[in-house]
Amino acid sequence: MTDYIRNLIDSNAIDSIVEICKQMKIDELQRVKKDLIQELRDTDEKKHRNTIAIVLSDLQCNEALDVLVDLINNPKYRNCRGTLIYALQELNSEKVIKNIIHVLFDGNLEVKCNMYDLLLEKFSSMSEDEKLECIDIIAKEKERIEEEWELLEDVENNIFGREMIN
């Protein structure tokens, strides 16, 4: 990756990076994509990671899918997954959605909204098996949440001695 592109990453100049990449010869572009994916995997700088994720998304670099999923599932990045999920919208991410759908239950609001948007965008093009897996994951989580809710109502009513406040 050129120093110029590294400087553009530092500046969060996504559009400029994408334009430069679109003008590259195929071999050079493949090398830059490979370098960007490696940098995405290795960097601990949130700003860089987000910029690179969006650049790879805008370049429709499906080779970045596994790294994005690994980062989304890495507990170290639990509080900074929103942009990574957003980046999946421009990629062929239908096959990996089942691996990250859990963020609907354990993510912050941005993460949950981005996952909702990703599902809205990709669900119709998923295979029937993938759809069924996602539906099953959601059903099991709803059941778990309902059990927790019942326990909390019991605590409130039987231990605290009051009806739930509406």
mmCIF file of C-alpha atoms in Angstrom, residues 5-140:
data_model
loop_
_atom_site.group_PDB
_atom_site.id
_atom_site.type_symbol
_atom_site.label_atom_id
_atom_site.label_comp_id
_atom_site.label_asym_id
_atom_site.label_seq_id
_atom_site.Cartn_x
_atom_site.Cartn_y
_atom_site.Cartn_z
ATOM 1 C CA ILE A 5 -3.092 5.894 0.611
ATOM 2 C CA ARG A 6 -1.929 5.471 4.233
ATOM 3 C CA ASN A 7 -2.077 9.257 4.620
ATOM 4 C CA LEU A 8 -5.559 9.305 3.124
ATOM 5 C CA ILE A 9 -6.617 6.635 5.628
ATOM 6 C CA ASP A 10 -5.244 8.858 8.402
ATOM 7 C CA SER A 11 -7.388 11.680 6.999
ATOM 8 C CA ASN A 12 -10.489 9.489 6.675
ATOM 9 C CA ALA A 13 -10.589 10.417 2.953
ATOM 10 C CA ILE A 14 -12.746 7.460 1.906
ATOM 11 C CA ASP A 15 -13.947 8.912 -1.409
ATOM 12 C CA SER A 16 -10.407 9.832 -2.455
ATOM 13 C CA ILE A 17 -9.083 6.369 -1.658
ATOM 14 C CA VAL A 18 -11.892 4.699 -3.584
ATOM 15 C CA GLU A 19 -11.316 6.981 -6.597
ATOM 16 C CA ILE A 20 -7.596 6.233 -6.619
ATOM 17 C CA CYS A 21 -8.272 2.510 -6.375
ATOM 18 C CA LYS A 22 -10.799 2.579 -9.217
ATOM 19 C CA GLN A 23 -8.124 4.067 -11.478
ATOM 20 C CA MET A 24 -5.578 1.344 -10.689
ATOM 21 C CA LYS A 25 -4.688 -1.566 -12.908
ATOM 22 C CA ILE A 26 -6.169 -4.852 -11.748
ATOM 23 C CA ASP A 27 -2.903 -6.255 -10.346
ATOM 24 C CA GLU A 28 -2.165 -3.099 -8.408
ATOM 25 C CA LEU A 29 -5.733 -2.918 -7.105
ATOM 26 C CA GLN A 30 -5.557 -6.526 -5.906
ATOM 27 C CA ARG A 31 -2.335 -5.761 -4.005
ATOM 28 C CA VAL A 32 -3.886 -2.685 -2.407
ATOM 29 C CA LYS A 33 -7.019 -4.622 -1.428
ATOM 30 C CA LYS A 34 -4.857 -7.349 0.097
ATOM 31 C CA ASP A 35 -2.880 -4.721 2.035
ATOM 32 C CA LEU A 36 -6.078 -3.018 3.187
ATOM 33 C CA ILE A 37 -7.502 -6.324 4.403
ATOM 34 C CA GLN A 38 -4.300 -7.034 6.314
ATOM 35 C CA GLU A 39 -4.366 -3.548 7.835
ATOM 36 C CA LEU A 40 -8.050 -4.016 8.734
ATOM 37 C CA ARG A 41 -7.117 -7.238 10.528
ATOM 38 C CA ASP A 42 -4.073 -5.797 12.307
ATOM 39 C CA THR A 43 -4.947 -2.240 13.314
ATOM 40 C CA ASP A 44 -6.183 -1.383 16.769
ATOM 41 C CA GLU A 45 -7.058 2.150 15.726
ATOM 42 C CA LYS A 46 -10.833 2.398 15.505
ATOM 43 C CA LYS A 47 -10.766 5.298 13.042
ATOM 44 C CA HIS A 48 -8.441 3.430 10.670
ATOM 45 C CA ARG A 49 -10.440 0.221 10.974
ATOM 46 C CA ASN A 50 -13.684 2.005 10.151
ATOM 47 C CA THR A 51 -12.188 3.909 7.221
ATOM 48 C CA ILE A 52 -10.671 0.759 5.760
ATOM 49 C CA ALA A 53 -13.910 -1.198 6.248
ATOM 50 C CA ILE A 54 -15.897 1.415 4.321
ATOM 51 C CA VAL A 55 -13.266 1.635 1.562
ATOM 52 C CA LEU A 56 -13.321 -2.142 1.126
ATOM 53 C CA SER A 57 -17.107 -2.051 1.110
ATOM 54 C CA ASP A 58 -17.209 0.716 -1.504
ATOM 55 C CA LEU A 59 -14.768 -1.318 -3.613
ATOM 56 C CA GLN A 60 -17.082 -4.318 -3.159
ATOM 57 C CA CYS A 61 -14.157 -6.352 -1.862
ATOM 58 C CA ASN A 62 -15.835 -9.605 -0.847
ATOM 59 C CA GLU A 63 -12.440 -10.968 0.140
ATOM 60 C CA ALA A 64 -12.811 -8.856 3.304
ATOM 61 C CA LEU A 65 -15.913 -10.724 4.520
ATOM 62 C CA ASP A 66 -14.149 -13.173 6.824
ATOM 63 C CA VAL A 67 -12.048 -10.465 8.451
ATOM 64 C CA LEU A 68 -15.102 -8.261 8.999
ATOM 65 C CA VAL A 69 -17.002 -11.148 10.603
ATOM 66 C CA ASP A 70 -14.001 -12.010 12.799
ATOM 67 C CA LEU A 71 -13.767 -8.400 13.960
ATOM 68 C CA ILE A 72 -17.512 -8.172 14.616
ATOM 69 C CA ASN A 73 -17.323 -11.348 16.708
ATOM 70 C CA ASN A 74 -14.180 -10.317 18.565
ATOM 71 C CA PRO A 75 -15.123 -9.294 22.139
ATOM 72 C CA LYS A 76 -12.310 -6.748 22.047
ATOM 73 C CA TYR A 77 -14.342 -4.688 19.553
ATOM 74 C CA ARG A 78 -17.750 -5.168 21.205
ATOM 75 C CA ASN A 79 -18.333 -1.417 21.467
ATOM 76 C CA CYS A 80 -17.224 -0.495 17.952
ATOM 77 C CA ARG A 81 -18.955 -2.872 15.536
ATOM 78 C CA GLY A 82 -21.521 -0.583 13.920
ATOM 79 C CA THR A 83 -19.393 0.528 10.983
ATOM 80 C CA LEU A 84 -18.136 -3.012 10.409
ATOM 81 C CA ILE A 85 -21.714 -4.242 10.070
ATOM 82 C CA TYR A 86 -22.590 -1.257 7.887
ATOM 83 C CA ALA A 87 -19.679 -2.196 5.599
ATOM 84 C CA LEU A 88 -21.284 -5.592 4.937
ATOM 85 C CA GLN A 89 -24.204 -3.996 3.088
ATOM 86 C CA GLU A 90 -22.237 -3.520 -0.144
ATOM 87 C CA LEU A 91 -20.724 -7.005 -0.018
ATOM 88 C CA ASN A 92 -22.125 -10.457 -0.768
ATOM 89 C CA SER A 93 -22.678 -11.037 2.932
ATOM 90 C CA GLU A 94 -25.766 -13.240 2.775
ATOM 91 C CA LYS A 95 -23.836 -16.358 3.815
ATOM 92 C CA VAL A 96 -22.247 -14.764 6.898
ATOM 93 C CA ILE A 97 -25.296 -13.079 8.418
ATOM 94 C CA LYS A 98 -26.119 -16.117 10.572
ATOM 95 C CA ASN A 99 -22.635 -15.790 12.098
ATOM 96 C CA ILE A 100 -23.281 -12.252 13.332
ATOM 97 C CA ILE A 101 -27.047 -12.115 13.886
ATOM 98 C CA HIS A 102 -26.388 -12.335 17.632
ATOM 99 C CA VAL A 103 -25.523 -8.618 17.571
ATOM 100 C CA LEU A 104 -29.266 -7.960 17.490
ATOM 101 C CA PHE A 105 -29.261 -9.109 21.128
ATOM 102 C CA ASP A 106 -25.900 -8.016 22.445
ATOM 103 C CA GLY A 107 -25.057 -4.882 20.508
ATOM 104 C CA ASN A 108 -25.576 -1.220 21.222
ATOM 105 C CA LEU A 109 -28.321 0.696 19.406
ATOM 106 C CA GLU A 110 -26.135 1.580 16.390
ATOM 107 C CA VAL A 111 -25.081 -2.049 15.984
ATOM 108 C CA LYS A 112 -28.664 -3.288 16.283
ATOM 109 C CA CYS A 113 -29.918 -0.735 13.742
ATOM 110 C CA ASN A 114 -27.137 -1.569 11.286
ATOM 111 C CA MET A 115 -27.844 -5.284 11.673
ATOM 112 C CA TYR A 116 -31.540 -4.620 11.096
ATOM 113 C CA ASP A 117 -30.696 -2.686 7.921
ATOM 114 C CA LEU A 118 -28.365 -5.467 6.769
ATOM 115 C CA LEU A 119 -31.094 -8.068 7.291
ATOM 116 C CA LEU A 120 -33.610 -5.874 5.505
ATOM 117 C CA GLU A 121 -31.215 -5.536 2.557
ATOM 118 C CA LYS A 122 -29.996 -9.132 2.328
ATOM 119 C CA PHE A 123 -32.686 -11.445 3.741
ATOM 120 C CA SER A 124 -34.583 -11.889 0.473
ATOM 121 C CA SER A 125 -31.423 -13.016 -1.344
ATOM 122 C CA MET A 126 -30.360 -15.520 1.318
ATOM 123 C CA SER A 127 -30.806 -19.243 0.717
ATOM 124 C CA GLU A 128 -33.786 -20.909 2.350
ATOM 125 C CA ASP A 129 -31.465 -22.755 4.750
ATOM 126 C CA GLU A 130 -29.751 -19.515 5.759
ATOM 127 C CA LYS A 131 -33.113 -17.844 6.303
ATOM 128 C CA LEU A 132 -34.304 -20.736 8.461
ATOM 129 C CA GLU A 133 -31.105 -20.645 10.534
ATOM 130 C CA CYS A 134 -31.609 -16.938 11.208
ATOM 131 C CA ILE A 135 -35.270 -17.413 12.027
ATOM 132 C CA ASP A 136 -34.342 -20.207 14.460
ATOM 133 C CA ILE A 137 -31.687 -18.047 16.152
ATOM 134 C CA ILE A 138 -34.206 -15.218 16.597
ATOM 135 C CA ALA A 139 -36.911 -17.573 17.922
ATOM 136 C CA LYS A 140 -34.538 -19.068 20.510
#
